[in-house]
CSV table of C-alpha atoms and ligand atoms in Angstrom, one decimal:
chain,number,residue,atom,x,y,z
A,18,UNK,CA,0.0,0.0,0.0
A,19,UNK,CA,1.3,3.1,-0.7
A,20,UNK,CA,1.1,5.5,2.4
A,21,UNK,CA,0.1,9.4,1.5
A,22,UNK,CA,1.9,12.2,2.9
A,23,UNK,CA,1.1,13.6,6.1
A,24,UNK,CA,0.4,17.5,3.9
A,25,UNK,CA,-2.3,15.5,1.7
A,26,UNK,CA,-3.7,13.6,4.8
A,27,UNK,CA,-4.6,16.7,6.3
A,28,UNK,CA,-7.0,17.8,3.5
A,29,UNK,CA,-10.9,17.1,4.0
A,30,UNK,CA,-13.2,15.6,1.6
A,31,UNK,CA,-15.6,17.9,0.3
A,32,UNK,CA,-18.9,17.6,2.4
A,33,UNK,CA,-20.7,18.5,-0.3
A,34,UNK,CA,-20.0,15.6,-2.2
A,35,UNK,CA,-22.7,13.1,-0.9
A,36,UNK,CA,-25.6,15.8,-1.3
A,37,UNK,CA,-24.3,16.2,-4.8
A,38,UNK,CA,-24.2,12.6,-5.8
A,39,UNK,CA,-27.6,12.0,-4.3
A,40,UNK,CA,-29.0,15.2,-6.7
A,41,UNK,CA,-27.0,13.1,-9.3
A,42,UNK,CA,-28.7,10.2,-8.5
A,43,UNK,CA,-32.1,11.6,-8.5
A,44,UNK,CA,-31.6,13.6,-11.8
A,45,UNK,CA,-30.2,10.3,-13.6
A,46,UNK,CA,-33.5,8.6,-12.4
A,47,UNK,CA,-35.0,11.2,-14.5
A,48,UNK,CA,-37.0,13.3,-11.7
A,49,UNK,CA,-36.1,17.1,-11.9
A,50,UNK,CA,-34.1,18.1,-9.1
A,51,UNK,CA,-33.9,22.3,-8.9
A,52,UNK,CA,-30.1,22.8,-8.1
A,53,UNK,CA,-29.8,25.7,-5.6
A,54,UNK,CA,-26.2,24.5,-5.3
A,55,UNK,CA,-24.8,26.3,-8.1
A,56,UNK,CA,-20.9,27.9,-8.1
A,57,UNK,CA,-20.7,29.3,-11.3
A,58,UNK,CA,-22.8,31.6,-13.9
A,59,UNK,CA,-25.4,29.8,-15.5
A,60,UNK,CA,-24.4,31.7,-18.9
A,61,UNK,CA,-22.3,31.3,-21.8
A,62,UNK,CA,-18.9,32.7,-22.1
A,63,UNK,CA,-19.7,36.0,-24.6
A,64,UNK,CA,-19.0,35.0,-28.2
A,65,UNK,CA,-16.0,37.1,-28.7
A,66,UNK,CA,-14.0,35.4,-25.7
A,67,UNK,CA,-14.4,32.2,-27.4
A,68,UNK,CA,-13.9,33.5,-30.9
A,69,UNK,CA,-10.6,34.8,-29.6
A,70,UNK,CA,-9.8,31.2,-28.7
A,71,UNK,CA,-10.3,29.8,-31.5
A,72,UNK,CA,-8.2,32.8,-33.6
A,73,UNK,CA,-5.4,31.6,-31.3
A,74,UNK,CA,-5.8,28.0,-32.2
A,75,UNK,CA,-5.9,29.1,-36.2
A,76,UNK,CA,-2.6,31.0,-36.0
A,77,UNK,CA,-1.2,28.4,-34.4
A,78,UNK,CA,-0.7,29.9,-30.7
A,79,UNK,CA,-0.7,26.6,-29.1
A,80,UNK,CA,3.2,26.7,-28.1
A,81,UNK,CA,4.6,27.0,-24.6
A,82,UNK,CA,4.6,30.6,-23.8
A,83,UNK,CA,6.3,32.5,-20.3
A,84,UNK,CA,5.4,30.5,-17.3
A,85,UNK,CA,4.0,33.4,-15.4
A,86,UNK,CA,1.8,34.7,-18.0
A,87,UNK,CA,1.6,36.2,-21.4
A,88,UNK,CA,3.3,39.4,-21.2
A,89,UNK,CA,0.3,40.8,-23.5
A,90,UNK,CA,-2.0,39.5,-20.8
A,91,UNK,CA,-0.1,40.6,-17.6
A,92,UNK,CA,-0.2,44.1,-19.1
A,93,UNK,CA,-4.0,43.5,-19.6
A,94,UNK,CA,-4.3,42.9,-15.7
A,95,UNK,CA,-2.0,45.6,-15.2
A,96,UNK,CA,-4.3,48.1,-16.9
A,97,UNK,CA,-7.3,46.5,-15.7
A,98,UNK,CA,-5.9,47.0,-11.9
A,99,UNK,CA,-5.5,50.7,-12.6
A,100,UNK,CA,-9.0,51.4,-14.2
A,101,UNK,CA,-10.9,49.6,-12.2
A,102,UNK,CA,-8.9,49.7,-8.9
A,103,UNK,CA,-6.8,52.6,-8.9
A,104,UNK,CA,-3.6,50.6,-8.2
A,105,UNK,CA,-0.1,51.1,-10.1
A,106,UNK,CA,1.8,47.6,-10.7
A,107,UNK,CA,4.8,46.5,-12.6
A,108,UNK,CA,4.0,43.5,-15.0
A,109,UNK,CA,6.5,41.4,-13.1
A,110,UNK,CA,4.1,41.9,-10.1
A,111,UNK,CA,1.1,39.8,-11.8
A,112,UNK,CA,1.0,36.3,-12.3
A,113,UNK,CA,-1.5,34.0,-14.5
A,114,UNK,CA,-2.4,30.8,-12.9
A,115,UNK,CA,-4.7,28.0,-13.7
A,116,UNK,CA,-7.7,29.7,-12.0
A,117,UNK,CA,-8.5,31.9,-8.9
A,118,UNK,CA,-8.0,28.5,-6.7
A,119,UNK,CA,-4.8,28.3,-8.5
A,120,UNK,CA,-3.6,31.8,-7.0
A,121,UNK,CA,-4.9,31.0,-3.9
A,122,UNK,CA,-2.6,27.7,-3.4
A,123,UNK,CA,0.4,29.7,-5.1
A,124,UNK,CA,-0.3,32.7,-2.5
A,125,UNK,CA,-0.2,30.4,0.5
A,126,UNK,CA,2.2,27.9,-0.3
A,127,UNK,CA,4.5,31.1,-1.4
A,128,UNK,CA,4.4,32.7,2.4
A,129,UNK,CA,3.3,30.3,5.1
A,130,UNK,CA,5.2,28.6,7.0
A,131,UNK,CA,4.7,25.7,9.3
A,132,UNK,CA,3.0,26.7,12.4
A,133,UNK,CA,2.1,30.3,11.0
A,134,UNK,CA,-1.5,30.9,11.9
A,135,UNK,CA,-4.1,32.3,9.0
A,136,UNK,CA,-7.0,34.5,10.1
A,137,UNK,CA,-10.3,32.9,8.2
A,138,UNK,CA,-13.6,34.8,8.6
A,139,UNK,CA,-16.6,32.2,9.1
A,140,UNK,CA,-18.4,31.2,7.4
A,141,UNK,CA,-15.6,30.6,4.5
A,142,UNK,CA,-15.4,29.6,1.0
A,143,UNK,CA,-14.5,25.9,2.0
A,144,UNK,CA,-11.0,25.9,0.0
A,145,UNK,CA,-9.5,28.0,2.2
A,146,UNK,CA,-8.7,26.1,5.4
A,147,UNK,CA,-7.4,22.8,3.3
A,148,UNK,CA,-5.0,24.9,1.4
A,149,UNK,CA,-3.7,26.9,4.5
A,150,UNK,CA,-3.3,23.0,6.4
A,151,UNK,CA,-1.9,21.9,3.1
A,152,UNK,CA,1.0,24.5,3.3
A,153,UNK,CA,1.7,23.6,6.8
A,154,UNK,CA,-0.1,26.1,8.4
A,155,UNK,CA,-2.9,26.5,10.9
A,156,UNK,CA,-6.4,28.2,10.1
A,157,UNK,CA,-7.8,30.3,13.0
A,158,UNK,CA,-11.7,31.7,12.6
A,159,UNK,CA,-13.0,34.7,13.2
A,160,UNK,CA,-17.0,34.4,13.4
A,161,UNK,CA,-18.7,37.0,10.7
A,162,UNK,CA,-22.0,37.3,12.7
A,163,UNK,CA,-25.3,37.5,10.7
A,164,UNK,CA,-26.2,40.1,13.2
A,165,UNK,CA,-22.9,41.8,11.9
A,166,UNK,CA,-24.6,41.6,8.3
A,167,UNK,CA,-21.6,38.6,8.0
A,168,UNK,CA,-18.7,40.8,7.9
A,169,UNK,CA,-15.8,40.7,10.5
A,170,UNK,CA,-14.6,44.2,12.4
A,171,UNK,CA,-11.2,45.3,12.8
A,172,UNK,CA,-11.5,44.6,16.5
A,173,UNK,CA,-12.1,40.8,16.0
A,174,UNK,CA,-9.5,40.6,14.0
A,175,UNK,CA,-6.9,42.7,16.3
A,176,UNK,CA,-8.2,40.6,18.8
A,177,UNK,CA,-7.7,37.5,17.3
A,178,UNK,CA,-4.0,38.2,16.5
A,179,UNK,CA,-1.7,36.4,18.3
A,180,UNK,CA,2.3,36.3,17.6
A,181,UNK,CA,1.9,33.4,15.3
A,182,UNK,CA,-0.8,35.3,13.1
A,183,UNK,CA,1.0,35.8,9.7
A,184,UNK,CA,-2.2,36.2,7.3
A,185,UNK,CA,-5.6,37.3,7.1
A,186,UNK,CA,-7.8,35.9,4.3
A,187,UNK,CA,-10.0,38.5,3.4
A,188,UNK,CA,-13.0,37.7,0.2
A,189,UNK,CA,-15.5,41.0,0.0
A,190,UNK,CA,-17.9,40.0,-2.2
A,191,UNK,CA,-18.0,36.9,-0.3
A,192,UNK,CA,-18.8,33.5,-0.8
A,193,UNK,CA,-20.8,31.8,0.8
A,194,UNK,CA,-22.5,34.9,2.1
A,195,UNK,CA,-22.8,37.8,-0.6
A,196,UNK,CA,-21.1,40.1,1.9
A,197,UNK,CA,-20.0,43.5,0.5
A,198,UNK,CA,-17.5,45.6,3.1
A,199,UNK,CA,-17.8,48.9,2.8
A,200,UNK,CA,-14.4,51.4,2.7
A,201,UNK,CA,-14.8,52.5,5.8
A,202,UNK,CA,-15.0,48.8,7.2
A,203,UNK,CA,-12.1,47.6,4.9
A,204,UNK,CA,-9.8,50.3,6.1
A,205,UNK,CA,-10.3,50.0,9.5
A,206,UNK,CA,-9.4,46.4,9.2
A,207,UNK,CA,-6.7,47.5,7.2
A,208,UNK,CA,-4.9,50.0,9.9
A,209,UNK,CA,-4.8,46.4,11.8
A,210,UNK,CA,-3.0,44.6,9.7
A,211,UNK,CA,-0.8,47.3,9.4
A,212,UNK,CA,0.2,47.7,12.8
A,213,UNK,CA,0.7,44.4,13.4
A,214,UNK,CA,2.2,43.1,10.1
A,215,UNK,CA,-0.6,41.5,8.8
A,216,UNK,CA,-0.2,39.9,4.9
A,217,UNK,CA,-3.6,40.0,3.2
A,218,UNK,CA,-4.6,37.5,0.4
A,219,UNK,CA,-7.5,39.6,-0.6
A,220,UNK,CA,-9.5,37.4,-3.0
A,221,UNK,CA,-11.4,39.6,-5.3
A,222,UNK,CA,-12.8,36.9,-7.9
A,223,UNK,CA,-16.8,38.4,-7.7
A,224,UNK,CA,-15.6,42.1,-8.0
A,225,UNK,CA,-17.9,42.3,-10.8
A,226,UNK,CA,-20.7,40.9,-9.1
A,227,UNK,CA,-22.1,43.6,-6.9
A,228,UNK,CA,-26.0,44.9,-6.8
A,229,UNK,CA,-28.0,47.8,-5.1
A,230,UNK,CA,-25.5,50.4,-5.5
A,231,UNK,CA,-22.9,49.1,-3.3
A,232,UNK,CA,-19.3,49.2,-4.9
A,233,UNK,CA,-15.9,47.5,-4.7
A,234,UNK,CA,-12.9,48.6,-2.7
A,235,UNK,CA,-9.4,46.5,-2.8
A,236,UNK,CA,-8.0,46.7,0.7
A,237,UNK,CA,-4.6,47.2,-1.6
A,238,UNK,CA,-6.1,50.8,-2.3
A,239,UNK,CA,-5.8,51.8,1.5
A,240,UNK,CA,-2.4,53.1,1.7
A,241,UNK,CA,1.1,51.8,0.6
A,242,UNK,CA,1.9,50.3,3.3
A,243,UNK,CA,-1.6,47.9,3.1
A,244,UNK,CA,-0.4,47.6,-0.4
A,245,UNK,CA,3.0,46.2,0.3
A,246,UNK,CA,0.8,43.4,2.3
A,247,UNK,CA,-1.4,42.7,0.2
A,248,UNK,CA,-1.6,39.8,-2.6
A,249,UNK,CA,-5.3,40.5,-4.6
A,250,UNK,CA,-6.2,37.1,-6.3
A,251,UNK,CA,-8.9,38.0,-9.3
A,252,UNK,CA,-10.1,36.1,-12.4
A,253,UNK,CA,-12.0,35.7,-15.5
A,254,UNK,CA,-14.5,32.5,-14.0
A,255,UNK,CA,-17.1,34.8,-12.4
A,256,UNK,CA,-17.1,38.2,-13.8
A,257,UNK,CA,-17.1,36.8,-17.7
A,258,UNK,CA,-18.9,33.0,-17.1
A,259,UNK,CA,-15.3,31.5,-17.9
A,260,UNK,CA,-15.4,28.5,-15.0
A,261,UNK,CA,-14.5,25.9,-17.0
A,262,UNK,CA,-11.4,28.0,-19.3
A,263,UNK,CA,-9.3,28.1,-16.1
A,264,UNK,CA,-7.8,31.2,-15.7
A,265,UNK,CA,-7.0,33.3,-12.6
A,266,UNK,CA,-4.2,36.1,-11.7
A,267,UNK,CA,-2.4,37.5,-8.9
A,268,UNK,CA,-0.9,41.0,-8.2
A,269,UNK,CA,1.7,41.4,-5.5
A,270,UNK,CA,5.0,43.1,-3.8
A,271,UNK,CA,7.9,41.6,-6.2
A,272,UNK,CA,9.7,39.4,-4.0
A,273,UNK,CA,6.6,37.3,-3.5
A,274,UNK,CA,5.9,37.1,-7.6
A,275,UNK,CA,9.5,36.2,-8.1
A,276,UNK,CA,9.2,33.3,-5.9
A,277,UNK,CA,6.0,32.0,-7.2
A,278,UNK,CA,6.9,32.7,-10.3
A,279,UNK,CA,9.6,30.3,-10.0
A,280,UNK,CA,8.0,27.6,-8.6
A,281,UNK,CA,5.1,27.8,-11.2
A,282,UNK,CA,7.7,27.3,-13.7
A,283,UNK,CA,8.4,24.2,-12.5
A,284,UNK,CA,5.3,22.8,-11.8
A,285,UNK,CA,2.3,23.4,-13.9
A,286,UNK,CA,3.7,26.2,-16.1
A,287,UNK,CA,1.9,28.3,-18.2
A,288,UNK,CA,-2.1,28.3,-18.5
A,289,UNK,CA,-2.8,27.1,-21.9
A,290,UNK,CA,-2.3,29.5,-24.2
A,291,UNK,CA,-5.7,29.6,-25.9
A,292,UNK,CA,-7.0,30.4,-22.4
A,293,UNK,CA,-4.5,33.2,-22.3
A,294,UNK,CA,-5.1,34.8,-25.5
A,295,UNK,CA,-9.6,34.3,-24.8
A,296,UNK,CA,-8.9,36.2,-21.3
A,297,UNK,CA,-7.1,38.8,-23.4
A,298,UNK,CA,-10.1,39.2,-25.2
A,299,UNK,CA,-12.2,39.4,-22.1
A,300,UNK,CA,-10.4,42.4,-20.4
A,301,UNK,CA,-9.8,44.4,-23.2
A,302,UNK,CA,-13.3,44.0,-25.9
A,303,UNK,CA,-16.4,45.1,-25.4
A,304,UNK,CA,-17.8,44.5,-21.7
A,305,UNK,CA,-21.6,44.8,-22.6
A,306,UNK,CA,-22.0,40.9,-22.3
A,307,UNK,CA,-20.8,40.9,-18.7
A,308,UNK,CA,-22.6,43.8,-17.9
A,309,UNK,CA,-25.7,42.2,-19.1
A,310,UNK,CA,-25.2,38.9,-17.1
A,311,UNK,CA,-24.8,41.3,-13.5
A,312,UNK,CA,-28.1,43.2,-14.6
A,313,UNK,CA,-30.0,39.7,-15.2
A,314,UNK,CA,-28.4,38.4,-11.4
A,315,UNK,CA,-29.5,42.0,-10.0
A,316,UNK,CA,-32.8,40.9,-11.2
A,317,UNK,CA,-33.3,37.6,-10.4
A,318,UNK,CA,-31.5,38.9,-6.4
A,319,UNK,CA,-34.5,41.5,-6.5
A,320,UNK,CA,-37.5,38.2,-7.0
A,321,UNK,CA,-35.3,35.9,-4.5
A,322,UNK,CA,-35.1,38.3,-2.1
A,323,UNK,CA,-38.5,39.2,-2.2
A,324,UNK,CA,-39.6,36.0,-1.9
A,325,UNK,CA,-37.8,35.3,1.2
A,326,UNK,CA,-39.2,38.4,2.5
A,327,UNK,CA,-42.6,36.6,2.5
A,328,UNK,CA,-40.9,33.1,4.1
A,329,UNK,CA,-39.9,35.4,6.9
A,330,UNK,CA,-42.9,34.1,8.9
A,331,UNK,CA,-41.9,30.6,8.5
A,332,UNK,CA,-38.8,30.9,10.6
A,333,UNK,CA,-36.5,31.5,7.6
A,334,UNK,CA,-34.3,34.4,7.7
A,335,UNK,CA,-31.3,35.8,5.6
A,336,UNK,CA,-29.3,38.4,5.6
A,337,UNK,CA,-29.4,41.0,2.5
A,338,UNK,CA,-26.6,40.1,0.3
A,339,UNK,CA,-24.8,42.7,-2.0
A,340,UNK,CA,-22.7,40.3,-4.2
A,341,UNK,CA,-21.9,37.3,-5.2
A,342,UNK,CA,-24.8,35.2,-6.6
A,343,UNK,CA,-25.8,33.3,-3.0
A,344,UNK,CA,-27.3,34.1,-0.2
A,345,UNK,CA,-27.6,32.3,3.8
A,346,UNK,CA,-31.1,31.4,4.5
A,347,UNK,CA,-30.8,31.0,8.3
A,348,UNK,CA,-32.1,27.6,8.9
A,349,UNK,CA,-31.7,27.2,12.9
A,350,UNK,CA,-35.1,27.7,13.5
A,351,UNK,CA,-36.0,24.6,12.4
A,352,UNK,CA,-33.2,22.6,14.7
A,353,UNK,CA,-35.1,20.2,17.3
A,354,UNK,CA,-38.2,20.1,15.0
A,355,UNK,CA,-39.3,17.1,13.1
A,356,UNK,CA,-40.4,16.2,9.4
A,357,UNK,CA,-41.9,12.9,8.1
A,358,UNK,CA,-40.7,11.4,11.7
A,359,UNK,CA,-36.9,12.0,11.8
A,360,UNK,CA,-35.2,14.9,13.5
A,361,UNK,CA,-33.7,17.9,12.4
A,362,UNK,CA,-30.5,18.3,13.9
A,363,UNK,CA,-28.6,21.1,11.7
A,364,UNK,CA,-27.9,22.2,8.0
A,365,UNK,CA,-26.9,19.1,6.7
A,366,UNK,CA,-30.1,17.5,7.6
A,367,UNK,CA,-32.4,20.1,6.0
A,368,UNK,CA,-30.0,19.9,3.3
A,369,UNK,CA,-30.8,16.0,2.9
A,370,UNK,CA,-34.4,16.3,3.5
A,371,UNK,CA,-35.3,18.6,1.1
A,372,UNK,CA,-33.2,16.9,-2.1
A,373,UNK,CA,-34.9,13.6,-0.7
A,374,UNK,CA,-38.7,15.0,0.0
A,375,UNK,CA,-38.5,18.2,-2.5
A,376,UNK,CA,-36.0,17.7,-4.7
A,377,UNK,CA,-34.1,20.6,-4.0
A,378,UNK,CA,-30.7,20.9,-3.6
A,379,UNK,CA,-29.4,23.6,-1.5
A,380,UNK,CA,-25.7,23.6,0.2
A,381,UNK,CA,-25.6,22.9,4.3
A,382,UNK,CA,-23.8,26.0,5.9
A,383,UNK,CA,-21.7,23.4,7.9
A,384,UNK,CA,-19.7,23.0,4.6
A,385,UNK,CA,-18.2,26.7,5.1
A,386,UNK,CA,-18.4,26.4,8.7
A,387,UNK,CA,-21.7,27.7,9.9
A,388,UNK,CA,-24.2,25.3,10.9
A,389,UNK,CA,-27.1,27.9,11.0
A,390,UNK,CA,-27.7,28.6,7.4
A,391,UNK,CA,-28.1,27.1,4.0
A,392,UNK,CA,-26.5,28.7,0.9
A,393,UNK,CA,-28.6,29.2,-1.9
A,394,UNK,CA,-27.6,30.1,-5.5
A,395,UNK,CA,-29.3,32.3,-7.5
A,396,UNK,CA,-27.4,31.1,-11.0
A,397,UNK,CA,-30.8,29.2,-12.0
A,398,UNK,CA,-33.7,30.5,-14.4
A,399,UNK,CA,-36.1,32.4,-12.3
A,400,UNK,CA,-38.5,30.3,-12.8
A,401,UNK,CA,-36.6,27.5,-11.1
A,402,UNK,CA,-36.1,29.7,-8.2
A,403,UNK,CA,-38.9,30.8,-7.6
A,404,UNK,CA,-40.4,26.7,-7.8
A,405,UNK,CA,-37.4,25.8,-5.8
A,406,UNK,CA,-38.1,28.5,-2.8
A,407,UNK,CA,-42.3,27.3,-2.9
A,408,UNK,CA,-40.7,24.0,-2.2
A,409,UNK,CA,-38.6,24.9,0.6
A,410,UNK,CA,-41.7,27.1,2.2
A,411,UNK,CA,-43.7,24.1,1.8
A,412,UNK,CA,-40.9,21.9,3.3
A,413,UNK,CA,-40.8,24.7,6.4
A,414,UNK,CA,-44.3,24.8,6.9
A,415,UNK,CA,-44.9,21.0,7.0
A,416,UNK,CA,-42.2,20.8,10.1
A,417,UNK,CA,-43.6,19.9,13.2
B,7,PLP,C1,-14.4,32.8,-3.1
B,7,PLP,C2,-13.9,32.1,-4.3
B,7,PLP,N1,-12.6,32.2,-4.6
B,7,PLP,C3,-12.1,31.6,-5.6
B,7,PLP,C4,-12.8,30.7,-6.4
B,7,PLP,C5,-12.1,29.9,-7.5
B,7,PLP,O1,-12.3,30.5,-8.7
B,7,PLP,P1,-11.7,29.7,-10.0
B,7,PLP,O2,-12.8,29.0,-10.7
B,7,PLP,O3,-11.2,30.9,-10.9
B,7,PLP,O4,-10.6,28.9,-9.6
B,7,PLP,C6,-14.1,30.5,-6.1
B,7,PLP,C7,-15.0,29.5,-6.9
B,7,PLP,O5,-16.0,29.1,-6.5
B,7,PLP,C8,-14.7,31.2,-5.0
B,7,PLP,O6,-16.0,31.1,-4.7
């Protein structure tokens, strides 16, 4: 037998695998399961991303190119960081990496050390805490409060630094909860990690994704000094429906993109070079198409939430999200009561009762480390949604 590492041992499973095998299950049985589990936009990459691909493949682009990027597209990010963002980088700063996760795992495994500690606010997107263990180092929660509207303060997270705190890992829009910090909430938490040293892997992939008049600010846009901390991780998989083209990018201080820069080199190399030249094409053409796709998640947000307004009675709460495309239905209210004889304990249960008695398939909070709440997606036709959240109603109301 051949005994894994103790680095890979570490890692969970992903809980959500059973509930998704069991939707799998149910859909190859041919009953119609409405998928509130959704991580990516339900719409097509925009024509001229993929017609850029397949230019590339017809001019015969399909060599190795610089391990850290195309230098056409690391200009692209460059320019895109100081439209959108304000913030001045060198090409050499940016790196292109198979995917948002991709810069995530490069980020960690580039600056933690064993035993260094790694702030996550709770709940979390789920990757987060096996990469950090992964790398050697030791995740530490701080608890984003629904009361708090989910976001952490600046005096949890001062209080929560101890001498072994090297990172925080900060994600505004957030997943799982649609959180959207406001400047004055980001810099206060910046002016912490300041004092105290703090880096910041500021993951930015659903910058795009904001409704209701909020914006986005980069933590990096504080002051230098925050900036010199700071590694943003962005993408294309979000903002331009480009999951499955793998392509994400960081920006940080130059020491830190030399190193990974290196080690990328020797182990997956470049992205593939068609996804490099279609990412080109998605910074720097027309943006209409992604505009379109936020507008039609700002509307389907506006019928979800009002829909959950009116499930409000039944126990069912949330918290107004400004990003993203989920948001927490608060679930605890139904903890200790029954449904068709067997007990509801927490979010996994609701989770499995409704895919086996509704067919609807919703995440359990306990997957990103909050037991009250289930996540729900809104990248589904509104007519789903709207089917889906009569279901769960139905499934509240009949709990005894
Ligand atoms: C918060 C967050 N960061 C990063 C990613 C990864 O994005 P990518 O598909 O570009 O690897 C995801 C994907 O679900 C995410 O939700």
């Amino acid at each position: 037998m051949i005994e894994v590492s103790k680095r890979v041992s570490l890692i969970a499973p992903s809980m959500t695998l059973a509930i998704s095998a069991k939707a799998n299950e149910l859909k190859a049985a041919g009953v119609k399961v409405i998928n509130f589990g959704v991580g990516e936009p339900d719409f097509n990459t925009p024509e001229h991303i993929c017609n850029a691909a397949k230019d590339a493949l017809d001019k015969g682009y399909t060599k190795y190119v610089a391990a850290a990027g195309l230098p056409a597209l690391k200009k692209a990010v460059v320019k895109k960081l100081k439209t959108d963002n304000n913030l001045d980088y060198d090409p050499s700063q940016i790196i292109i990496s198979n995917g948002a996760k991709h810069s995530i795992f490069n980020a960690i495994f580039a600056t933690i050390n064993a035993g260094d500690e790694v702030l996550i606010p709770k709940p979390y997107w789920l990757t987060y805490p096996e990469v950090v263990k992964s790398c050697g180092g030791v995740p530490e929660y701080i608890y984003a409060t629904p009361r708090h509207g989910y976001k952490i303060t600046a005096a949890q997270v001062e209080a929560a630094i101890r001498p072994q705190t090297k990172m925080l890992i900060f994600n505004s829009p957030c997943n799982p909860t649609g959180a959207v910090y406001t400047e004055k909430e980001i810099r206060a938490i910046a002016e912490v990690c300041v004092a105290h040293n703090i880096v910041v892997l500021a993951d930015e992939i659903y910058e795009k994704l904001i409704y209701g008049g909020e914006s986005h600010f980069s933590i990096a846009q504080c002051s230098p000094e925050m900036k010199d901390l700071t590694i943003i991780v962005n993408g294309v998989s979000k903002s331009y429906a480009m999951t499955g083209w793998r392509l994400g990018y960081l920006a940080c201080p130059p020491n830190v993109a030399k190193a990974i820069s290196s080690f990328q080199s020797h182990s997956t190399s470049n992205v593939n070079t068609m996804t490099q030249y279609a990412t080109l094409a998605a910074l720097e053409g027309v943006q209409q198409p992604m505009v379109d796709m936020v507008a039609a998640f700002g509307r389907r947000r506006e019928k979800m939430l009002e829909k959950l307004d009116g499930m409000k009675s039944l126990g069912l709460d949330y918290v107004k999200p400004d990003g993203a495309f989920y948001v927490m239905l608060l679930c605890d209210n139904l903890f200790g009561k029954t449904y068709k004889g067997v007990k509801i304990h927490g979010s996994m249960d609701v989770a499995d009762l409704l895919l086996t008695h509704k067919q609807v398939a919703i995440t359990p909070g306990v997957c990103f480390g909050d037991d009250d709440a289930v996540r729900l997606s809104y990248a589904l036709s509104t007519a789903d949604m709207l089917e889906g959240l009569e279901r769960i109603a139905d499934f509240a109301r009949e709990c005894e």
